[in-house]
PDB file of C-alpha atoms and ligand atoms in Angstrom:
ATOM      1  CA  MET A  21      18.201  19.171   4.214  1.00  0.00           C
ATOM      2  CA  ILE A  22      14.901  20.740   3.122  1.00  0.00           C
ATOM      3  CA  ILE A  23      11.732  18.997   1.991  1.00  0.00           C
ATOM      4  CA  GLU A  24      12.142  19.852  -1.710  1.00  0.00           C
ATOM      5  CA  GLU A  25      15.380  17.890  -1.741  1.00  0.00           C
ATOM      6  CA  LEU A  26      13.646  14.687  -0.646  1.00  0.00           C
ATOM      7  CA  ASP A  27      12.593  12.117  -3.237  1.00  0.00           C
ATOM      8  CA  PHE A  28       9.648  10.514  -1.455  1.00  0.00           C
ATOM      9  CA  ALA A  29       9.112   7.877  -4.173  1.00  0.00           C
ATOM     10  CA  ALA A  30      12.694   6.635  -3.740  1.00  0.00           C
ATOM     11  CA  MET A  31      12.428   6.853   0.063  1.00  0.00           C
ATOM     12  CA  TYR A  32       9.303   4.683  -0.028  1.00  0.00           C
ATOM     13  CA  ARG A  33      11.063   2.012  -2.104  1.00  0.00           C
ATOM     14  CA  GLU A  34      14.047   2.036   0.218  1.00  0.00           C
ATOM     15  CA  HIS A  35      11.848   1.833   3.338  1.00  0.00           C
ATOM     16  CA  LEU A  36      10.012  -1.191   1.908  1.00  0.00           C
ATOM     17  CA  GLN A  37      13.283  -2.855   0.929  1.00  0.00           C
ATOM     18  CA  ARG A  38      14.797  -2.321   4.381  1.00  0.00           C
ATOM     19  CA  ALA A  39      11.662  -3.767   5.994  1.00  0.00           C
ATOM     20  CA  GLU A  40      12.301  -7.055   4.137  1.00  0.00           C
ATOM     21  CA  ARG A  41       8.596  -7.710   4.387  1.00  0.00           C
ATOM     22  CA  SER A  42       7.755 -11.326   3.668  1.00  0.00           C
ATOM     23  CA  HIS A  43       6.509 -11.196   0.072  1.00  0.00           C
ATOM     24  CA  LYS A  44       2.793 -11.927  -0.217  1.00  0.00           C
ATOM     25  CA  SER A  45       2.103 -13.950  -3.332  1.00  0.00           C
ATOM     26  CA  ALA A  46      -1.349 -14.174  -4.922  1.00  0.00           C
ATOM     27  CA  GLU A  47      -1.619 -17.707  -3.471  1.00  0.00           C
ATOM     28  CA  HIS A  48      -1.004 -16.268  -0.015  1.00  0.00           C
ATOM     29  CA  TRP A  49      -4.019 -14.012  -0.427  1.00  0.00           C
ATOM     30  CA  ASP A  50      -6.098 -16.895  -1.873  1.00  0.00           C
ATOM     31  CA  LYS A  51      -5.955 -18.529   1.560  1.00  0.00           C
ATOM     32  CA  ARG A  52      -7.211 -15.357   3.204  1.00  0.00           C
ATOM     33  CA  ALA A  53     -10.188 -14.822   0.887  1.00  0.00           C
ATOM     34  CA  GLU A  54     -12.961 -16.535   2.857  1.00  0.00           C
ATOM     35  CA  LYS A  55     -11.893 -14.926   6.132  1.00  0.00           C
ATOM     36  CA  MET A  56     -11.751 -11.479   4.526  1.00  0.00           C
ATOM     37  CA  ALA A  57     -15.214 -11.922   3.014  1.00  0.00           C
ATOM     38  CA  GLU A  58     -16.603 -12.898   6.386  1.00  0.00           C
ATOM     39  CA  ASN A  59     -14.821 -10.339   8.558  1.00  0.00           C
ATOM     40  CA  CYS A  60     -14.033  -7.304   6.390  1.00  0.00           C
ATOM     41  CA  ALA A  61     -16.483  -7.043   3.505  1.00  0.00           C
ATOM     42  CA  ARG A  62     -19.887  -6.713   5.137  1.00  0.00           C
ATOM     43  CA  PRO A  63     -21.666  -3.421   4.350  1.00  0.00           C
ATOM     44  CA  LYS A  64     -21.996  -2.643   8.098  1.00  0.00           C
ATOM     45  CA  ASP A  65     -18.246  -3.082   8.666  1.00  0.00           C
ATOM     46  CA  SER A  66     -16.998   0.019  10.503  1.00  0.00           C
ATOM     47  CA  TYR A  67     -14.090   0.545   8.092  1.00  0.00           C
ATOM     48  CA  LEU A  68     -16.317   0.319   5.002  1.00  0.00           C
ATOM     49  CA  GLU A  69     -18.907   2.621   6.531  1.00  0.00           C
ATOM     50  CA  GLY A  70     -16.142   5.164   7.179  1.00  0.00           C
ATOM     51  CA  PHE A  71     -14.786   4.705   3.656  1.00  0.00           C
ATOM     52  CA  PHE A  72     -18.181   5.169   1.946  1.00  0.00           C
ATOM     53  CA  LYS A  73     -18.959   8.225   4.080  1.00  0.00           C
ATOM     54  CA  LEU A  74     -15.875  10.015   2.763  1.00  0.00           C
ATOM     55  CA  MET A  75     -16.694   9.361  -0.895  1.00  0.00           C
ATOM     56  CA  ASP A  76     -18.413  11.786  -3.242  1.00  0.00           C
ATOM     57  CA  LEU A  77     -20.330   9.709  -5.793  1.00  0.00           C
ATOM     58  CA  SER A  78     -22.105  12.631  -7.462  1.00  0.00           C
ATOM     59  CA  ASP A  79     -22.123  12.486 -11.278  1.00  0.00           C
ATOM     60  CA  CYS A  80     -20.333   9.150 -11.200  1.00  0.00           C
ATOM     61  CA  ASP A  81     -21.559   6.028 -13.037  1.00  0.00           C
ATOM     62  CA  THR A  82     -18.511   3.785 -13.100  1.00  0.00           C
ATOM     63  CA  LEU A  83     -16.001   2.636 -10.488  1.00  0.00           C
ATOM     64  CA  LEU A  84     -12.756   0.676 -10.587  1.00  0.00           C
ATOM     65  CA  ASP A  85     -11.636  -1.109  -7.395  1.00  0.00           C
ATOM     66  CA  MET A  86      -7.946  -2.128  -7.484  1.00  0.00           C
ATOM     67  CA  GLY A  87      -6.963  -4.948  -5.138  1.00  0.00           C
ATOM     68  CA  CYS A  88     -10.689  -5.510  -4.624  1.00  0.00           C
ATOM     69  CA  GLY A  89     -10.268  -8.661  -2.524  1.00  0.00           C
ATOM     70  CA  PRO A  90     -13.714 -10.164  -1.820  1.00  0.00           C
ATOM     71  CA  GLY A  91     -15.319  -7.108  -3.448  1.00  0.00           C
ATOM     72  CA  SER A  92     -15.568  -5.059  -0.256  1.00  0.00           C
ATOM     73  CA  VAL A  93     -15.827  -1.685  -2.006  1.00  0.00           C
ATOM     74  CA  CYS A  94     -16.996  -2.496  -5.554  1.00  0.00           C
ATOM     75  CA  LEU A  95     -19.861  -4.748  -4.438  1.00  0.00           C
ATOM     76  CA  GLY A  96     -20.806  -2.368  -1.642  1.00  0.00           C
ATOM     77  CA  LEU A  97     -21.326   0.432  -4.190  1.00  0.00           C
ATOM     78  CA  ALA A  98     -22.586  -1.584  -7.172  1.00  0.00           C
ATOM     79  CA  ASP A  99     -26.217  -0.542  -6.641  1.00  0.00           C
ATOM     80  CA  LYS A 100     -25.181   3.121  -6.967  1.00  0.00           C
ATOM     81  CA  MET A 101     -23.225   2.683 -10.228  1.00  0.00           C
ATOM     82  CA  GLN A 102     -23.970   1.605 -13.796  1.00  0.00           C
ATOM     83  CA  ALA A 103     -20.867  -0.569 -13.848  1.00  0.00           C
ATOM     84  CA  VAL A 104     -18.144  -1.529 -11.390  1.00  0.00           C
ATOM     85  CA  TYR A 105     -14.841  -3.302 -12.085  1.00  0.00           C
ATOM     86  CA  GLY A 106     -12.964  -5.255  -9.414  1.00  0.00           C
ATOM     87  CA  LEU A 107      -9.315  -6.071 -10.116  1.00  0.00           C
ATOM     88  CA  ASP A 108      -7.080  -8.379  -8.069  1.00  0.00           C
ATOM     89  CA  TYR A 109      -4.185 -10.769  -8.709  1.00  0.00           C
ATOM     90  CA  SER A 110      -5.611 -13.408  -6.346  1.00  0.00           C
ATOM     91  CA  SER A 111      -7.944 -15.912  -8.057  1.00  0.00           C
ATOM     92  CA  GLY A 112      -9.234 -16.937  -4.626  1.00  0.00           C
ATOM     93  CA  MET A 113     -10.309 -13.372  -3.839  1.00  0.00           C
ATOM     94  CA  LEU A 114     -11.968 -13.004  -7.266  1.00  0.00           C
ATOM     95  CA  GLU A 115     -13.860 -16.292  -6.844  1.00  0.00           C
ATOM     96  CA  VAL A 116     -15.229 -15.152  -3.492  1.00  0.00           C
ATOM     97  CA  ALA A 117     -16.137 -11.743  -4.961  1.00  0.00           C
ATOM     98  CA  LYS A 118     -17.966 -13.469  -7.843  1.00  0.00           C
ATOM     99  CA  ARG A 119     -19.883 -15.718  -5.461  1.00  0.00           C
ATOM    100  CA  ARG A 120     -20.911 -12.721  -3.360  1.00  0.00           C
ATOM    101  CA  ALA A 121     -21.964 -10.721  -6.458  1.00  0.00           C
ATOM    102  CA  ASP A 122     -24.086 -13.639  -7.698  1.00  0.00           C
ATOM    103  CA  ALA A 123     -25.677 -14.105  -4.275  1.00  0.00           C
ATOM    104  CA  GLU A 124     -26.685 -10.453  -4.292  1.00  0.00           C
ATOM    105  CA  GLY A 125     -28.004 -10.711  -7.871  1.00  0.00           C
ATOM    106  CA  LEU A 126     -25.655  -7.992  -9.117  1.00  0.00           C
ATOM    107  CA  SER A 127     -25.317  -7.967 -12.908  1.00  0.00           C
ATOM    108  CA  ASN A 128     -23.120  -4.861 -13.328  1.00  0.00           C
ATOM    109  CA  VAL A 129     -19.937  -6.260 -11.761  1.00  0.00           C
ATOM    110  CA  THR A 130     -16.912  -7.234 -13.875  1.00  0.00           C
ATOM    111  CA  LEU A 131     -14.073  -9.017 -12.074  1.00  0.00           C
ATOM    112  CA  ILE A 132     -10.668  -9.070 -13.732  1.00  0.00           C
ATOM    113  CA  LYS A 133      -7.510 -10.925 -12.716  1.00  0.00           C
ATOM    114  CA  ARG A 134      -4.836  -8.267 -12.760  1.00  0.00           C
ATOM    115  CA  ALA A 135      -1.824  -7.179 -10.705  1.00  0.00           C
ATOM    116  CA  TRP A 136      -0.764  -3.636  -9.880  1.00  0.00           C
ATOM    117  CA  GLU A 137       2.388  -4.259 -11.869  1.00  0.00           C
ATOM    118  CA  ASP A 138       0.579  -5.551 -15.037  1.00  0.00           C
ATOM    119  CA  ASP A 139      -0.402  -3.625 -18.151  1.00  0.00           C
ATOM    120  CA  TRP A 140      -3.799  -1.955 -17.633  1.00  0.00           C
ATOM    121  CA  SER A 141      -4.246  -0.571 -21.162  1.00  0.00           C
ATOM    122  CA  ASP A 142      -7.376  -2.697 -21.774  1.00  0.00           C
ATOM    123  CA  ILE A 143      -9.009  -1.677 -18.459  1.00  0.00           C
ATOM    124  CA  PRO A 144     -11.779   0.906 -18.860  1.00  0.00           C
ATOM    125  CA  VAL A 145     -11.221   4.399 -17.504  1.00  0.00           C
ATOM    126  CA  CYS A 146     -13.865   4.926 -14.799  1.00  0.00           C
ATOM    127  CA  ASP A 147     -15.336   7.952 -13.055  1.00  0.00           C
ATOM    128  CA  ILE A 148     -13.890   6.764  -9.749  1.00  0.00           C
ATOM    129  CA  ALA A 149     -10.783   4.689  -9.026  1.00  0.00           C
ATOM    130  CA  VAL A 150     -10.333   3.126  -5.590  1.00  0.00           C
ATOM    131  CA  ALA A 151      -7.555   1.198  -3.845  1.00  0.00           C
ATOM    132  CA  SER A 152      -8.709   0.132  -0.402  1.00  0.00           C
ATOM    133  CA  ARG A 153      -6.142  -1.386   1.984  1.00  0.00           C
ATOM    134  CA  SER A 154      -4.226  -2.591  -1.093  1.00  0.00           C
ATOM    135  CA  THR A 155      -1.541   0.055  -1.487  1.00  0.00           C
ATOM    136  CA  LEU A 156       1.563  -1.570   0.028  1.00  0.00           C
ATOM    137  CA  VAL A 157       3.034  -2.107  -3.444  1.00  0.00           C
ATOM    138  CA  GLY A 158       6.630  -2.210  -4.667  1.00  0.00           C
ATOM    139  CA  CYS A 159       6.492   1.194  -6.332  1.00  0.00           C
ATOM    140  CA  LEU A 160       3.887   3.477  -4.776  1.00  0.00           C
ATOM    141  CA  LYS A 161       4.439   6.316  -7.253  1.00  0.00           C
ATOM    142  CA  SER A 162       3.648   4.084 -10.275  1.00  0.00           C
ATOM    143  CA  ALA A 163       0.567   2.762  -8.470  1.00  0.00           C
ATOM    144  CA  LEU A 164      -0.749   6.248  -7.690  1.00  0.00           C
ATOM    145  CA  GLU A 165      -0.049   7.401 -11.263  1.00  0.00           C
ATOM    146  CA  LYS A 166      -1.904   4.379 -12.633  1.00  0.00           C
ATOM    147  CA  LEU A 167      -4.963   5.052 -10.457  1.00  0.00           C
ATOM    148  CA  ASN A 168      -4.962   8.729 -11.382  1.00  0.00           C
ATOM    149  CA  ARG A 169      -4.831   7.808 -15.111  1.00  0.00           C
ATOM    150  CA  GLN A 170      -7.630   5.316 -14.651  1.00  0.00           C
ATOM    151  CA  ALA A 171     -10.032   7.860 -13.089  1.00  0.00           C
ATOM    152  CA  ARG A 172     -12.059  10.498 -14.881  1.00  0.00           C
ATOM    153  CA  LYS A 173     -13.206  12.291 -11.708  1.00  0.00           C
ATOM    154  CA  ARG A 174     -11.961  11.112  -8.331  1.00  0.00           C
ATOM    155  CA  VAL A 175      -9.487   8.739  -6.703  1.00  0.00           C
ATOM    156  CA  TYR A 176      -9.766   7.220  -3.194  1.00  0.00           C
ATOM    157  CA  THR A 177      -6.953   5.253  -1.554  1.00  0.00           C
ATOM    158  CA  THR A 178      -6.367   4.007   1.977  1.00  0.00           C
ATOM    159  CA  HIS A 179      -3.039   3.422   3.708  1.00  0.00           C
ATOM    160  CA  THR A 180      -1.915   2.389   7.154  1.00  0.00           C
ATOM    161  CA  VAL A 181      -1.441   5.096   9.768  1.00  0.00           C
ATOM    162  CA  SER A 182       0.717   2.956  12.008  1.00  0.00           C
ATOM    163  CA  SER A 183       4.129   1.866  10.728  1.00  0.00           C
ATOM    164  CA  THR A 184       3.688  -1.735  11.868  1.00  0.00           C
ATOM    165  CA  PHE A 185       0.813  -4.139  11.252  1.00  0.00           C
ATOM    166  CA  ILE A 186       1.579  -5.953  14.492  1.00  0.00           C
ATOM    167  CA  ASP A 187       1.704  -4.162  17.850  1.00  0.00           C
ATOM    168  CA  PRO A 188       5.426  -3.473  18.592  1.00  0.00           C
ATOM    169  CA  ALA A 189       4.868  -4.883  22.120  1.00  0.00           C
ATOM    170  CA  ILE A 190       4.059  -8.273  20.561  1.00  0.00           C
ATOM    171  CA  ILE A 191       7.044  -8.143  18.194  1.00  0.00           C
ATOM    172  CA  GLN A 192       9.320  -7.399  21.138  1.00  0.00           C
ATOM    173  CA  ALA A 193       7.641 -10.058  23.297  1.00  0.00           C
ATOM    174  CA  ILE A 194       8.502 -12.798  20.793  1.00  0.00           C
ATOM    175  CA  GLY A 195      12.082 -11.530  20.661  1.00  0.00           C
ATOM    176  CA  ARG A 196      12.164  -9.915  17.214  1.00  0.00           C
ATOM    177  CA  LYS A 197      13.419  -6.500  16.259  1.00  0.00           C
ATOM    178  CA  VAL A 198      10.646  -4.009  15.415  1.00  0.00           C
ATOM    179  CA  VAL A 199      10.867  -3.191  11.724  1.00  0.00           C
ATOM    180  CA  THR A 200       8.629  -0.428  10.397  1.00  0.00           C
ATOM    181  CA  LEU A 201       6.790  -0.260   7.083  1.00  0.00           C
ATOM    182  CA  PRO A 202       5.946   2.795   4.973  1.00  0.00           C
ATOM    183  CA  ASN A 203       2.696   4.458   6.053  1.00  0.00           C
ATOM    184  CA  TYR A 204       0.284   7.005   4.493  1.00  0.00           C
ATOM    185  CA  LEU A 205       2.722   9.912   4.771  1.00  0.00           C
ATOM    186  CA  TYR A 206       4.599   8.631   1.722  1.00  0.00           C
ATOM    187  CA  ALA A 207       1.434   8.702  -0.410  1.00  0.00           C
ATOM    188  CA  VAL A 208       0.650  12.278   0.639  1.00  0.00           C
ATOM    189  CA  ASN A 209       4.146  13.497  -0.174  1.00  0.00           C
ATOM    190  CA  ILE A 210       4.556  11.519  -3.396  1.00  0.00           C
ATOM    191  CA  LEU A 211       1.252  12.933  -4.677  1.00  0.00           C
ATOM    192  CA  GLN A 212       2.288  16.444  -3.700  1.00  0.00           C
ATOM    193  CA  GLN A 213       5.538  16.011  -5.640  1.00  0.00           C
ATOM    194  CA  MET A 214       3.566  14.700  -8.643  1.00  0.00           C
ATOM    195  CA  GLY A 215       1.582  17.944  -8.695  1.00  0.00           C
ATOM    196  CA  ILE A 216      -1.570  16.548  -7.059  1.00  0.00           C
ATOM    197  CA  LYS A 217      -3.134  18.073  -3.956  1.00  0.00           C
ATOM    198  CA  PRO A 218      -4.533  15.211  -1.879  1.00  0.00           C
ATOM    199  CA  LYS A 219      -6.972  15.434   1.009  1.00  0.00           C
ATOM    200  CA  VAL A 220      -6.452  13.268   4.091  1.00  0.00           C
ATOM    201  CA  ASP A 221      -8.972  11.839   6.527  1.00  0.00           C
ATOM    202  CA  PHE A 222      -8.837   9.017   9.021  1.00  0.00           C
ATOM    203  CA  ILE A 223     -11.001   5.931   9.410  1.00  0.00           C
ATOM    204  CA  GLU A 224     -11.081   4.166  12.759  1.00  0.00           C
ATOM    205  CA  SER A 225     -11.788   0.515  12.138  1.00  0.00           C
ATOM    206  CA  SER A 226     -12.449  -2.355  14.483  1.00  0.00           C
ATOM    207  CA  GLY A 227      -9.607  -4.218  12.741  1.00  0.00           C
ATOM    208  CA  CYS A 228     -11.392  -6.983  10.913  1.00  0.00           C
ATOM    209  CA  MET A 229      -8.351  -9.191  10.360  1.00  0.00           C
ATOM    210  CA  ASN A 230      -6.742  -8.919  13.759  1.00  0.00           C
ATOM    211  CA  GLN A 231      -9.454 -10.136  16.071  1.00  0.00           C
ATOM    212  CA  ALA A 232      -8.700 -13.493  17.621  1.00  0.00           C
ATOM    213  CA  GLU A 233     -11.094 -15.793  19.398  1.00  0.00           C
ATOM    214  CA  SER A 234      -8.435 -18.392  20.181  1.00  0.00           C
ATOM    215  CA  TYR A 235      -4.679 -18.644  20.583  1.00  0.00           C
ATOM    216  CA  ALA A 236      -4.447 -20.428  17.203  1.00  0.00           C
ATOM    217  CA  GLN A 237      -6.111 -17.457  15.472  1.00  0.00           C
ATOM    218  CA  PHE A 238      -3.919 -15.010  17.352  1.00  0.00           C
ATOM    219  CA  GLU A 239      -0.757 -16.850  16.260  1.00  0.00           C
ATOM    220  CA  ASP A 240      -2.068 -17.080  12.707  1.00  0.00           C
ATOM    221  CA  ASN A 241      -2.633 -13.292  12.596  1.00  0.00           C
ATOM    222  CA  VAL A 242       0.871 -12.598  13.890  1.00  0.00           C
ATOM    223  CA  ALA A 243       2.525 -15.076  11.502  1.00  0.00           C
ATOM    224  CA  TRP A 244       0.550 -13.681   8.554  1.00  0.00           C
ATOM    225  CA  SER A 245       2.235 -10.319   8.978  1.00  0.00           C
ATOM    226  CA  LEU A 246       5.622 -11.317  10.390  1.00  0.00           C
ATOM    227  CA  GLY A 247       6.235 -14.551   8.475  1.00  0.00           C
ATOM    228  CA  PRO A 248       6.522 -18.040  10.035  1.00  0.00           C
ATOM    229  CA  LEU A 249       7.415 -18.162  13.754  1.00  0.00           C
ATOM    230  CA  ASP A 250       9.957 -20.654  15.098  1.00  0.00           C
ATOM    231  CA  GLU A 251       9.267 -22.759  18.200  1.00  0.00           C
ATOM    232  CA  PRO A 252      10.872 -20.401  20.794  1.00  0.00           C
ATOM    233  CA  GLU A 253       8.914 -17.482  19.267  1.00  0.00           C
ATOM    234  CA  LYS A 254       5.684 -19.460  19.483  1.00  0.00           C
ATOM    235  CA  LEU A 255       6.359 -20.225  23.153  1.00  0.00           C
ATOM    236  CA  ARG A 256       6.972 -16.559  23.922  1.00  0.00           C
ATOM    237  CA  LEU A 257       3.829 -15.590  22.026  1.00  0.00           C
ATOM    238  CA  GLN A 258       1.802 -18.121  24.026  1.00  0.00           C
ATOM    239  CA  GLU A 259       3.140 -16.606  27.253  1.00  0.00           C
ATOM    240  CA  TYR A 260       2.179 -13.128  26.045  1.00  0.00           C
ATOM    241  CA  TYR A 261      -1.287 -14.379  25.102  1.00  0.00           C
ATOM    242  CA  GLN A 262      -1.889 -16.144  28.424  1.00  0.00           C
ATOM    243  CA  ARG A 263      -0.650 -13.152  30.412  1.00  0.00           C
ATOM    244  CA  HIS A 264      -3.084 -10.838  28.615  1.00  0.00           C
ATOM    245  CA  LYS A 265      -5.953 -13.304  28.923  1.00  0.00           C
ATOM    246  CA  GLN A 266      -5.395 -13.685  32.679  1.00  0.00           C
ATOM    247  CA  GLN A 267      -5.353  -9.925  33.134  1.00  0.00           C
ATOM    248  CA  ASP A 268      -8.420  -9.529  30.914  1.00  0.00           C
ATOM    249  CA  LYS A 269      -6.513  -7.192  28.605  1.00  0.00           C
ATOM    250  CA  PRO A 270      -7.675  -6.774  24.989  1.00  0.00           C
ATOM    251  CA  LEU A 271      -5.904  -9.124  22.607  1.00  0.00           C
ATOM    252  CA  ARG A 272      -5.540  -7.278  19.366  1.00  0.00           C
ATOM    253  CA  THR A 273      -2.536  -7.921  17.189  1.00  0.00           C
ATOM    254  CA  GLY A 274      -2.284  -4.348  15.974  1.00  0.00           C
ATOM    255  CA  ASP A 275      -3.700  -0.882  15.440  1.00  0.00           C
ATOM    256  CA  ARG A 276      -6.017  -0.669  12.474  1.00  0.00           C
ATOM    257  CA  SER A 277      -6.685   2.944  11.744  1.00  0.00           C
ATOM    258  CA  TRP A 278      -6.522   3.829   8.104  1.00  0.00           C
ATOM    259  CA  ALA A 279      -5.747   7.080   6.362  1.00  0.00           C
ATOM    260  CA  MET A 280      -7.925   7.916   3.389  1.00  0.00           C
ATOM    261  CA  VAL A 281      -5.820   9.828   0.863  1.00  0.00           C
ATOM    262  CA  TYR A 282      -8.061  11.118  -1.944  1.00  0.00           C
ATOM    263  CA  TRP A 283      -8.017  13.633  -4.744  1.00  0.00           C
ATOM    264  CA  ASP A 284      -9.666  14.895  -7.905  1.00  0.00           C
ATOM    265  CA  ALA A 285      -8.286  13.141 -10.982  1.00  0.00           C
ATOM    266  CA  THR A 286      -5.562  15.429 -12.260  1.00  0.00           C
ATOM    267  CA  PRO A 287      -4.060  15.520 -15.771  1.00  0.00           C
ATOM    268  CA  LEU A 288      -0.300  15.097 -15.434  1.00  0.00           C
ATOM    269  CA  SER A 289       2.258  16.150 -18.008  1.00  0.00           C
TER     270      SER A 289
HETATM  271  C1  SAM B 193      -6.044  -6.346   2.592  1.00  0.00           C
HETATM  272  S1  SAM B 193      -6.762  -6.916   1.092  1.00  0.00           S
HETATM  273  C2  SAM B 193      -7.926  -5.594   0.760  1.00  0.00           C
HETATM  274  C3  SAM B 193      -9.133  -6.084  -0.006  1.00  0.00           C
HETATM  275  C4  SAM B 193     -10.206  -5.008  -0.219  1.00  0.00           C
HETATM  276  N1  SAM B 193      -9.761  -3.952  -1.084  1.00  0.00           N
HETATM  277  C5  SAM B 193     -10.688  -4.457   1.113  1.00  0.00           C
HETATM  278  O1  SAM B 193     -10.422  -3.293   1.440  1.00  0.00           O
HETATM  279  O2  SAM B 193     -11.351  -5.211   1.848  1.00  0.00           O
HETATM  280  C6  SAM B 193      -5.491  -6.594  -0.105  1.00  0.00           C
HETATM  281  C7  SAM B 193      -5.854  -7.096  -1.488  1.00  0.00           C
HETATM  282  O3  SAM B 193      -4.864  -6.635  -2.408  1.00  0.00           O
HETATM  283  C8  SAM B 193      -4.558  -7.691  -3.309  1.00  0.00           C
HETATM  284  N2  SAM B 193      -3.192  -7.468  -3.799  1.00  0.00           N
HETATM  285  C9  SAM B 193      -2.048  -7.448  -3.062  1.00  0.00           C
HETATM  286  N3  SAM B 193      -0.993  -7.235  -3.868  1.00  0.00           N
HETATM  287  C10 SAM B 193      -1.477  -7.120  -5.128  1.00  0.00           C
HETATM  288  C11 SAM B 193      -0.889  -6.898  -6.403  1.00  0.00           C
HETATM  289  N4  SAM B 193       0.428  -6.737  -6.515  1.00  0.00           N
HETATM  290  N5  SAM B 193      -1.699  -6.818  -7.476  1.00  0.00           N
HETATM  291  C12 SAM B 193      -3.036  -6.984  -7.351  1.00  0.00           C
HETATM  292  N6  SAM B 193      -3.668  -7.209  -6.182  1.00  0.00           N
HETATM  293  C13 SAM B 193      -2.885  -7.264  -5.083  1.00  0.00           C
HETATM  294  C14 SAM B 193      -4.704  -8.956  -2.475  1.00  0.00           C
HETATM  295  O4  SAM B 193      -4.920 -10.092  -3.269  1.00  0.00           O
HETATM  296  C15 SAM B 193      -5.894  -8.611  -1.601  1.00  0.00           C
HETATM  297  O5  SAM B 193      -7.091  -9.009  -2.204  1.00  0.00           O
END
């Protein structure tokens, strides 16, 4: 088989289906909103600093942030734009983003409840379209096409580098089979097949959502990604946790490097 014969959009969908990832509803994300605002959305966050450094804002006045969460990107750049739009399907995330925008006295931020899969025809086309850490969608090709259509100048997206959110050693320790998820390589290849030439860079982040100060937090982080743990799994996870604590080993639930896949907005036929 040669690369031209591969349909990366279909491969992505199949990979996601095989992973049987526990579906994350909007309500699921609502519960995560405060923690994300606290841990992941501060301007000095290492991931956001890396993200902003890779962006070219020249000649850009408007920005759309899809899956904006607590407003990590759109609020962080609001003072450099005439108008920013944050879209998310989680009301909890949008409420936290609104509270943060008000606290900062930002008057050029519009927050809109919207899913990737919804109709976007009433959403303004912006100079820049962004999807930060919000690209694990059912159909990646449609999502990338939508972002490209929504941008006049440039598009910035981030995707996981690793194929698992949780360290495979932890998954094995609790007795589960390691199941991988699609990573950034699908985005690169899907874009290429759409006729877009993306650039790729990497952002090393401190992993804002996988730091754990206690066993309860550690278990919560693991269950968030893997779905609810049964009692024997919890016992094995506790053993893993204690063993690492005793040996003074770092207790991170997973690798959190991100790939920035970005391109100039490209008219598609
Ligand atoms: C990991 S958070 C990233 C938040 C923010 N962009 C950041 O980088 O800090 C993922 C966000 O995507 C949103 N999201 C997930 N699936 C979505 C969907 N199908 N439609 C709209 N938003 C979605 C979640 O509600 C959540 O706010």
